[in-house]
JSON list of C-alpha atoms in Angstrom, two decimals:
[
{"chain": "A", "resi": 1, "resn": "UNK", "atom": "CA", "xyz": [2.86, -11.55, -7.69]},
{"chain": "A", "resi": 2, "resn": "UNK", "atom": "CA", "xyz": [1.20, -11.13, -11.45]},
{"chain": "A", "resi": 3, "resn": "UNK", "atom": "CA", "xyz": [1.20, -14.99, -11.60]},
{"chain": "A", "resi": 4, "resn": "UNK", "atom": "CA", "xyz": [-1.02, -14.79, -8.50]},
{"chain": "A", "resi": 5, "resn": "UNK", "atom": "CA", "xyz": [-2.84, -12.16, -9.90]},
{"chain": "A", "resi": 6, "resn": "UNK", "atom": "CA", "xyz": [-3.81, -13.74, -12.32]},
{"chain": "A", "resi": 7, "resn": "UNK", "atom": "CA", "xyz": [-2.85, -10.14, -13.76]},
{"chain": "A", "resi": 8, "resn": "UNK", "atom": "CA", "xyz": [-4.43, -7.95, -15.94]},
{"chain": "A", "resi": 9, "resn": "UNK", "atom": "CA", "xyz": [-3.39, -5.22, -18.19]},
{"chain": "A", "resi": 10, "resn": "UNK", "atom": "CA", "xyz": [-4.84, -2.24, -15.39]},
{"chain": "A", "resi": 11, "resn": "UNK", "atom": "CA", "xyz": [-3.26, -4.33, -12.20]},
{"chain": "A", "resi": 12, "resn": "UNK", "atom": "CA", "xyz": [0.68, -3.83, -15.12]},
{"chain": "A", "resi": 13, "resn": "UNK", "atom": "CA", "xyz": [-0.26, -0.56, -14.62]},
{"chain": "A", "resi": 14, "resn": "UNK", "atom": "CA", "xyz": [-1.35, -0.22, -11.40]},
{"chain": "A", "resi": 15, "resn": "UNK", "atom": "CA", "xyz": [2.28, -2.87, -10.05]},
{"chain": "A", "resi": 16, "resn": "UNK", "atom": "CA", "xyz": [3.99, -0.42, -13.22]},
{"chain": "A", "resi": 17, "resn": "UNK", "atom": "CA", "xyz": [2.49, 3.03, -10.34]},
{"chain": "A", "resi": 18, "resn": "UNK", "atom": "CA", "xyz": [4.05, 1.47, -7.35]},
{"chain": "A", "resi": 19, "resn": "UNK", "atom": "CA", "xyz": [7.07, 0.68, -8.38]},
{"chain": "A", "resi": 20, "resn": "UNK", "atom": "CA", "xyz": [7.59, 3.97, -10.09]},
{"chain": "A", "resi": 21, "resn": "UNK", "atom": "CA", "xyz": [6.34, 5.07, -6.32]},
{"chain": "A", "resi": 22, "resn": "UNK", "atom": "CA", "xyz": [9.07, 3.44, -4.57]},
{"chain": "A", "resi": 23, "resn": "UNK", "atom": "CA", "xyz": [11.44, 4.81, -6.33]},
{"chain": "A", "resi": 24, "resn": "UNK", "atom": "CA", "xyz": [10.54, 8.21, -6.31]},
{"chain": "A", "resi": 25, "resn": "UNK", "atom": "CA", "xyz": [9.58, 8.69, -2.83]},
{"chain": "A", "resi": 26, "resn": "UNK", "atom": "CA", "xyz": [9.82, 5.55, -1.44]},
{"chain": "A", "resi": 27, "resn": "UNK", "atom": "CA", "xyz": [13.47, 5.37, -0.75]},
{"chain": "A", "resi": 28, "resn": "UNK", "atom": "CA", "xyz": [13.92, 8.77, 0.07]},
{"chain": "A", "resi": 29, "resn": "UNK", "atom": "CA", "xyz": [11.32, 8.69, 3.45]},
{"chain": "A", "resi": 30, "resn": "UNK", "atom": "CA", "xyz": [13.45, 5.22, 4.52]},
{"chain": "A", "resi": 31, "resn": "UNK", "atom": "CA", "xyz": [16.90, 6.06, 3.83]},
{"chain": "A", "resi": 32, "resn": "UNK", "atom": "CA", "xyz": [17.33, 9.37, 4.33]},
{"chain": "A", "resi": 33, "resn": "UNK", "atom": "CA", "xyz": [14.00, 10.22, 6.07]},
{"chain": "A", "resi": 34, "resn": "UNK", "atom": "CA", "xyz": [12.82, 12.42, 3.35]},
{"chain": "A", "resi": 35, "resn": "UNK", "atom": "CA", "xyz": [8.78, 13.05, 4.12]},
{"chain": "A", "resi": 36, "resn": "UNK", "atom": "CA", "xyz": [6.34, 11.83, 1.72]},
{"chain": "A", "resi": 37, "resn": "UNK", "atom": "CA", "xyz": [3.01, 14.59, 1.12]},
{"chain": "A", "resi": 38, "resn": "UNK", "atom": "CA", "xyz": [0.14, 13.45, -0.22]},
{"chain": "A", "resi": 39, "resn": "UNK", "atom": "CA", "xyz": [0.74, 15.15, -3.54]},
{"chain": "A", "resi": 40, "resn": "UNK", "atom": "CA", "xyz": [3.43, 13.00, -3.86]},
{"chain": "A", "resi": 41, "resn": "UNK", "atom": "CA", "xyz": [2.26, 10.06, -3.46]},
{"chain": "A", "resi": 42, "resn": "UNK", "atom": "CA", "xyz": [-0.78, 11.08, -6.46]},
{"chain": "A", "resi": 43, "resn": "UNK", "atom": "CA", "xyz": [1.55, 12.73, -8.82]},
{"chain": "A", "resi": 44, "resn": "UNK", "atom": "CA", "xyz": [4.15, 9.40, -9.04]},
{"chain": "A", "resi": 45, "resn": "UNK", "atom": "CA", "xyz": [1.06, 7.35, -8.75]},
{"chain": "A", "resi": 46, "resn": "UNK", "atom": "CA", "xyz": [-2.35, 9.50, -10.22]},
{"chain": "A", "resi": 47, "resn": "UNK", "atom": "CA", "xyz": [-3.89, 7.58, -6.57]},
{"chain": "A", "resi": 48, "resn": "UNK", "atom": "CA", "xyz": [-4.25, 9.07, -3.30]},
{"chain": "A", "resi": 49, "resn": "UNK", "atom": "CA", "xyz": [-2.57, 6.79, -0.14]},
{"chain": "A", "resi": 50, "resn": "UNK", "atom": "CA", "xyz": [-6.22, 5.63, 0.16]},
{"chain": "A", "resi": 51, "resn": "UNK", "atom": "CA", "xyz": [-6.75, 4.89, -3.23]},
{"chain": "A", "resi": 52, "resn": "UNK", "atom": "CA", "xyz": [-3.20, 2.42, -3.19]},
{"chain": "A", "resi": 53, "resn": "UNK", "atom": "CA", "xyz": [-4.29, 0.94, -0.30]},
{"chain": "A", "resi": 54, "resn": "UNK", "atom": "CA", "xyz": [-7.43, 0.02, -1.02]},
{"chain": "A", "resi": 55, "resn": "UNK", "atom": "CA", "xyz": [-5.84, -1.54, -4.08]},
{"chain": "A", "resi": 56, "resn": "UNK", "atom": "CA", "xyz": [-3.34, -3.84, -2.34]},
{"chain": "A", "resi": 57, "resn": "UNK", "atom": "CA", "xyz": [-5.95, -4.90, -0.30]},
{"chain": "A", "resi": 58, "resn": "UNK", "atom": "CA", "xyz": [-8.21, -5.80, -2.60]},
{"chain": "A", "resi": 59, "resn": "UNK", "atom": "CA", "xyz": [-5.55, -8.08, -4.14]},
{"chain": "A", "resi": 60, "resn": "UNK", "atom": "CA", "xyz": [-4.24, -9.22, -0.88]},
{"chain": "A", "resi": 61, "resn": "UNK", "atom": "CA", "xyz": [-8.71, -10.85, -0.79]},
{"chain": "A", "resi": 62, "resn": "UNK", "atom": "CA", "xyz": [-7.14, -12.15, -4.27]},
{"chain": "A", "resi": 63, "resn": "UNK", "atom": "CA", "xyz": [-3.80, -14.58, -4.11]},
{"chain": "A", "resi": 64, "resn": "UNK", "atom": "CA", "xyz": [-4.98, -14.73, -0.34]},
{"chain": "A", "resi": 65, "resn": "UNK", "atom": "CA", "xyz": [-8.97, -15.46, 0.18]},
{"chain": "A", "resi": 66, "resn": "UNK", "atom": "CA", "xyz": [-9.02, -16.15, 3.98]},
{"chain": "A", "resi": 67, "resn": "UNK", "atom": "CA", "xyz": [-8.03, -12.41, 3.90]},
{"chain": "A", "resi": 68, "resn": "UNK", "atom": "CA", "xyz": [-8.96, -10.36, 6.29]},
{"chain": "A", "resi": 69, "resn": "UNK", "atom": "CA", "xyz": [-8.83, -6.67, 6.20]},
{"chain": "A", "resi": 70, "resn": "UNK", "atom": "CA", "xyz": [-8.60, -6.97, 9.99]},
{"chain": "A", "resi": 71, "resn": "UNK", "atom": "CA", "xyz": [-5.77, -7.87, 9.84]},
{"chain": "A", "resi": 72, "resn": "UNK", "atom": "CA", "xyz": [-5.11, -4.54, 7.86]},
{"chain": "A", "resi": 73, "resn": "UNK", "atom": "CA", "xyz": [-5.40, -2.21, 10.90]},
{"chain": "A", "resi": 74, "resn": "UNK", "atom": "CA", "xyz": [-3.23, -4.56, 13.44]},
{"chain": "A", "resi": 75, "resn": "UNK", "atom": "CA", "xyz": [-0.76, -1.64, 14.15]},
{"chain": "A", "resi": 76, "resn": "UNK", "atom": "CA", "xyz": [-4.05, 0.53, 14.71]},
{"chain": "A", "resi": 77, "resn": "UNK", "atom": "CA", "xyz": [-4.82, -1.24, 17.39]},
{"chain": "A", "resi": 78, "resn": "UNK", "atom": "CA", "xyz": [-2.04, -1.76, 18.70]},
{"chain": "A", "resi": 79, "resn": "UNK", "atom": "CA", "xyz": [-0.82, 1.58, 19.37]},
{"chain": "A", "resi": 80, "resn": "UNK", "atom": "CA", "xyz": [-4.76, 2.45, 21.09]},
{"chain": "A", "resi": 81, "resn": "UNK", "atom": "CA", "xyz": [-4.01, -0.48, 23.43]},
{"chain": "A", "resi": 82, "resn": "UNK", "atom": "CA", "xyz": [-0.50, 0.32, 24.10]},
{"chain": "A", "resi": 83, "resn": "UNK", "atom": "CA", "xyz": [-1.95, 4.25, 24.88]},
{"chain": "A", "resi": 84, "resn": "UNK", "atom": "CA", "xyz": [-4.86, 3.22, 26.24]},
{"chain": "A", "resi": 85, "resn": "UNK", "atom": "CA", "xyz": [-2.10, 1.15, 29.56]},
{"chain": "A", "resi": 86, "resn": "UNK", "atom": "CA", "xyz": [0.45, 3.75, 29.57]}
]
């Protein structure tokens, strides 16, 4: 990822904070179904969940120039379609 991004120091810091967030929050929520609150995300990453999503979207655009932000909402669109069909 770092090579694909032609990473700068700020990218390395961000990815380090994502590793910390993964270690401290994600593993428990994925394996033990423990709730992760916004406050815990901020505590472990110094960013809100929305800021993280935006940064990851920015990285996808840098790595994959054809990336469309519409692709990130596919689950929301599928959910709306399913609910409308019920």
